Amino acid sequence: MAVSPLLPDAELVAALDGSACLGAWTHDVSADLFSVTAPLGCALDLAPGESAGVPLARVLSLIHAEDRPRIAGLFAASQEEGSPFEVEFRIGEGRGGARWLRLMGRTDIDAGRRTARARGLAFDLTEGRLGRGSPARQAQWQANQLADHVIAMKGLVPPLDNPSLARLVDRLAVEIGFELARRVTQAATGDAFH
């Protein structure tokens, strides 16, 4: 019996359960229905029946007030451009307390230049952001985040045609590389992180 391509197999489910991935989300733009998997619905503090689809405004209302305008703007821009995006934000004090999430996705635009659907994955960043785990693990997470951000900056600087800014970002990338190397060396030798 063939496995449906729409249903994840047992290995994929096990991998997702062991990761920070909360599952998929979809926003049907024309119907304004934002649908999420059950774990993501729980993380967002949606009522049980709301995971099947709520207006985007309902999801935005659950996002921390300081992050909400940025996320609303990102969705609006993505609907205009049909581009991929990645964004991190906080959600309020729901059943599980304050949480940090990352949405990754893309908006598809049909041939008539109308936004059809946005979809992607969501990840829970709470453990790293709130400092859970050992100090060494937290420091390693922070160094990894710095590396991710400097890599993103390196990709964003060339279109600006600003050599001064490019040199600063390159210098920052080197310093972060040294920090990561120091942490890898310390982890390999068993030294405590300072």
mmCIF file of C-alpha atoms in Angstrom, residues 29-170:
data_model
loop_
_atom_site.group_PDB
_atom_site.id
_atom_site.type_symbol
_atom_site.label_atom_id
_atom_site.label_comp_id
_atom_site.label_asym_id
_atom_site.label_seq_id
_atom_site.Cartn_x
_atom_site.Cartn_y
_atom_site.Cartn_z
ATOM 1 C CA VAL A 29 -5.582 34.874 1.459
ATOM 2 C CA SER A 30 -8.815 35.213 -0.528
ATOM 3 C CA ALA A 31 -10.852 33.483 2.203
ATOM 4 C CA ASP A 32 -8.692 35.003 4.977
ATOM 5 C CA LEU A 33 -8.365 31.654 6.749
ATOM 6 C CA PHE A 34 -5.168 30.985 8.674
ATOM 7 C CA SER A 35 -4.937 27.247 9.461
ATOM 8 C CA VAL A 36 -2.334 25.558 11.654
ATOM 9 C CA THR A 37 -1.378 22.122 12.914
ATOM 10 C CA ALA A 38 -2.570 21.198 16.410
ATOM 11 C CA PRO A 39 0.839 21.751 18.122
ATOM 12 C CA LEU A 40 1.146 25.212 16.551
ATOM 13 C CA GLY A 41 -2.439 26.038 17.513
ATOM 14 C CA CYS A 42 -1.621 25.086 21.100
ATOM 15 C CA ALA A 43 1.561 27.210 21.054
ATOM 16 C CA LEU A 44 -0.423 30.176 19.749
ATOM 17 C CA ASP A 45 -3.057 29.561 22.432
ATOM 18 C CA LEU A 46 -5.841 29.142 19.862
ATOM 19 C CA ALA A 47 -9.070 27.513 21.036
ATOM 20 C CA PRO A 48 -9.315 23.840 19.942
ATOM 21 C CA GLY A 49 -11.613 24.500 16.979
ATOM 22 C CA GLU A 50 -9.630 27.516 15.753
ATOM 23 C CA SER A 51 -6.692 25.524 14.336
ATOM 24 C CA ALA A 52 -8.835 24.641 11.296
ATOM 25 C CA GLY A 53 -8.939 28.291 10.260
ATOM 26 C CA VAL A 54 -9.273 31.799 11.662
ATOM 27 C CA PRO A 55 -8.808 35.249 10.120
ATOM 28 C CA LEU A 56 -5.204 36.467 10.034
ATOM 29 C CA ALA A 57 -6.277 39.294 12.369
ATOM 30 C CA ARG A 58 -7.046 36.688 15.055
ATOM 31 C CA VAL A 59 -3.529 35.241 14.790
ATOM 32 C CA LEU A 60 -1.999 38.717 14.830
ATOM 33 C CA SER A 61 -3.971 39.514 18.007
ATOM 34 C CA LEU A 62 -2.076 36.710 19.778
ATOM 35 C CA ILE A 63 1.335 38.158 18.913
ATOM 36 C CA HIS A 64 3.077 40.393 21.434
ATOM 37 C CA ALA A 65 1.969 44.013 20.916
ATOM 38 C CA GLU A 66 5.528 45.209 20.197
ATOM 39 C CA ASP A 67 6.008 42.567 17.461
ATOM 40 C CA ARG A 68 2.508 42.721 15.939
ATOM 41 C CA PRO A 69 2.995 45.678 13.502
ATOM 42 C CA ARG A 70 6.208 44.135 12.133
ATOM 43 C CA ILE A 71 4.518 40.763 11.532
ATOM 44 C CA ALA A 72 1.435 42.356 9.967
ATOM 45 C CA GLY A 73 3.712 44.354 7.663
ATOM 46 C CA LEU A 74 5.658 41.263 6.711
ATOM 47 C CA PHE A 75 2.494 39.388 5.714
ATOM 48 C CA ALA A 76 1.273 42.401 3.720
ATOM 49 C CA ALA A 77 4.604 42.755 1.895
ATOM 50 C CA SER A 78 4.771 39.043 1.167
ATOM 51 C CA GLN A 79 1.254 39.122 -0.293
ATOM 52 C CA GLU A 80 2.323 41.928 -2.625
ATOM 53 C CA GLU A 81 5.606 40.357 -3.725
ATOM 54 C CA GLY A 82 5.018 36.621 -3.447
ATOM 55 C CA SER A 83 8.370 36.225 -1.773
ATOM 56 C CA PRO A 84 9.731 33.803 0.816
ATOM 57 C CA PHE A 85 10.131 35.093 4.353
ATOM 58 C CA GLU A 86 11.343 34.165 7.795
ATOM 59 C CA VAL A 87 10.425 36.009 10.962
ATOM 60 C CA GLU A 88 10.739 35.621 14.721
ATOM 61 C CA PHE A 89 8.284 37.019 17.219
ATOM 62 C CA ARG A 90 6.912 36.677 20.722
ATOM 63 C CA ILE A 91 3.465 35.555 21.661
ATOM 64 C CA GLY A 92 1.727 36.627 24.844
ATOM 65 C CA GLU A 93 1.246 34.892 28.145
ATOM 66 C CA GLY A 94 -1.099 32.076 27.148
ATOM 67 C CA ARG A 95 -1.567 28.643 28.649
ATOM 68 C CA GLY A 96 2.127 27.855 28.229
ATOM 69 C CA GLY A 97 3.488 31.277 29.183
ATOM 70 C CA ALA A 98 5.486 33.613 26.959
ATOM 71 C CA ARG A 99 6.973 31.954 23.886
ATOM 72 C CA TRP A 100 9.208 32.816 20.936
ATOM 73 C CA LEU A 101 8.237 31.448 17.525
ATOM 74 C CA ARG A 102 9.780 31.508 14.064
ATOM 75 C CA LEU A 103 7.615 31.358 10.962
ATOM 76 C CA MET A 104 9.200 30.434 7.663
ATOM 77 C CA GLY A 105 7.190 30.432 4.495
ATOM 78 C CA ARG A 106 6.376 31.873 1.136
ATOM 79 C CA THR A 107 3.381 33.452 -0.505
ATOM 80 C CA ASP A 108 2.265 32.056 -3.854
ATOM 81 C CA ILE A 109 0.766 34.467 -6.365
ATOM 82 C CA ASP A 110 -1.298 33.096 -9.249
ATOM 83 C CA ALA A 111 -0.983 34.029 -12.932
ATOM 84 C CA GLY A 112 -3.449 36.919 -12.496
ATOM 85 C CA ARG A 113 -1.063 38.477 -9.921
ATOM 86 C CA ARG A 114 -3.501 37.739 -7.122
ATOM 87 C CA THR A 115 -2.223 36.303 -3.885
ATOM 88 C CA ALA A 116 -3.511 32.785 -3.603
ATOM 89 C CA ARG A 117 -1.947 31.274 -0.510
ATOM 90 C CA ALA A 118 0.870 31.632 1.970
ATOM 91 C CA ARG A 119 2.242 28.558 3.684
ATOM 92 C CA GLY A 120 5.188 27.385 5.690
ATOM 93 C CA LEU A 121 6.491 25.925 8.921
ATOM 94 C CA ALA A 122 6.661 27.192 12.489
ATOM 95 C CA PHE A 123 9.371 26.567 15.068
ATOM 96 C CA ASP A 124 9.434 27.061 18.835
ATOM 97 C CA LEU A 125 12.496 29.101 19.877
ATOM 98 C CA THR A 126 11.418 29.527 23.492
ATOM 99 C CA GLU A 127 13.995 27.259 25.103
ATOM 100 C CA GLY A 128 16.916 29.114 23.596
ATOM 101 C CA ARG A 129 15.428 32.575 24.032
ATOM 102 C CA LEU A 130 14.458 32.178 27.672
ATOM 103 C CA GLY A 131 17.764 30.665 28.686
ATOM 104 C CA ARG A 132 16.633 27.166 29.474
ATOM 105 C CA GLY A 133 19.417 24.658 29.686
ATOM 106 C CA SER A 134 22.956 24.989 30.980
ATOM 107 C CA PRO A 135 24.870 28.261 30.686
ATOM 108 C CA ALA A 136 27.189 26.581 28.150
ATOM 109 C CA ARG A 137 24.240 25.471 26.039
ATOM 110 C CA GLN A 138 22.692 28.935 26.210
ATOM 111 C CA ALA A 139 25.975 30.567 25.177
ATOM 112 C CA GLN A 140 26.376 28.135 22.271
ATOM 113 C CA TRP A 141 22.810 28.856 21.155
ATOM 114 C CA GLN A 142 23.526 32.585 21.263
ATOM 115 C CA ALA A 143 26.727 32.190 19.238
ATOM 116 C CA ASN A 144 24.854 30.111 16.657
ATOM 117 C CA GLN A 145 22.153 32.785 16.435
ATOM 118 C CA LEU A 146 24.800 35.452 15.869
ATOM 119 C CA ALA A 147 26.265 33.349 13.055
ATOM 120 C CA ASP A 148 22.832 32.917 11.457
ATOM 121 C CA HIS A 149 22.191 36.650 11.587
ATOM 122 C CA VAL A 150 25.574 37.679 10.210
ATOM 123 C CA ILE A 151 25.123 35.228 7.325
ATOM 124 C CA ALA A 152 21.777 36.864 6.592
ATOM 125 C CA MET A 153 23.363 40.330 6.783
ATOM 126 C CA LYS A 154 26.095 39.331 4.335
ATOM 127 C CA GLY A 155 23.387 38.450 1.844
ATOM 128 C CA LEU A 156 21.547 41.737 2.356
ATOM 129 C CA VAL A 157 24.483 44.159 2.101
ATOM 130 C CA PRO A 158 25.648 43.820 -1.562
ATOM 131 C CA PRO A 159 22.508 45.348 -3.148
ATOM 132 C CA LEU A 160 22.984 48.434 -0.947
ATOM 133 C CA ASP A 161 26.300 49.215 -2.672
ATOM 134 C CA ASN A 162 27.829 50.459 0.580
ATOM 135 C CA PRO A 163 31.481 49.325 0.849
ATOM 136 C CA SER A 164 31.827 50.695 4.371
ATOM 137 C CA LEU A 165 28.884 48.651 5.607
ATOM 138 C CA ALA A 166 30.151 45.577 3.738
ATOM 139 C CA ARG A 167 33.543 45.852 5.518
ATOM 140 C CA LEU A 168 31.829 46.142 8.916
ATOM 141 C CA VAL A 169 29.682 43.091 8.274
ATOM 142 C CA ASP A 170 32.733 41.137 7.052
#
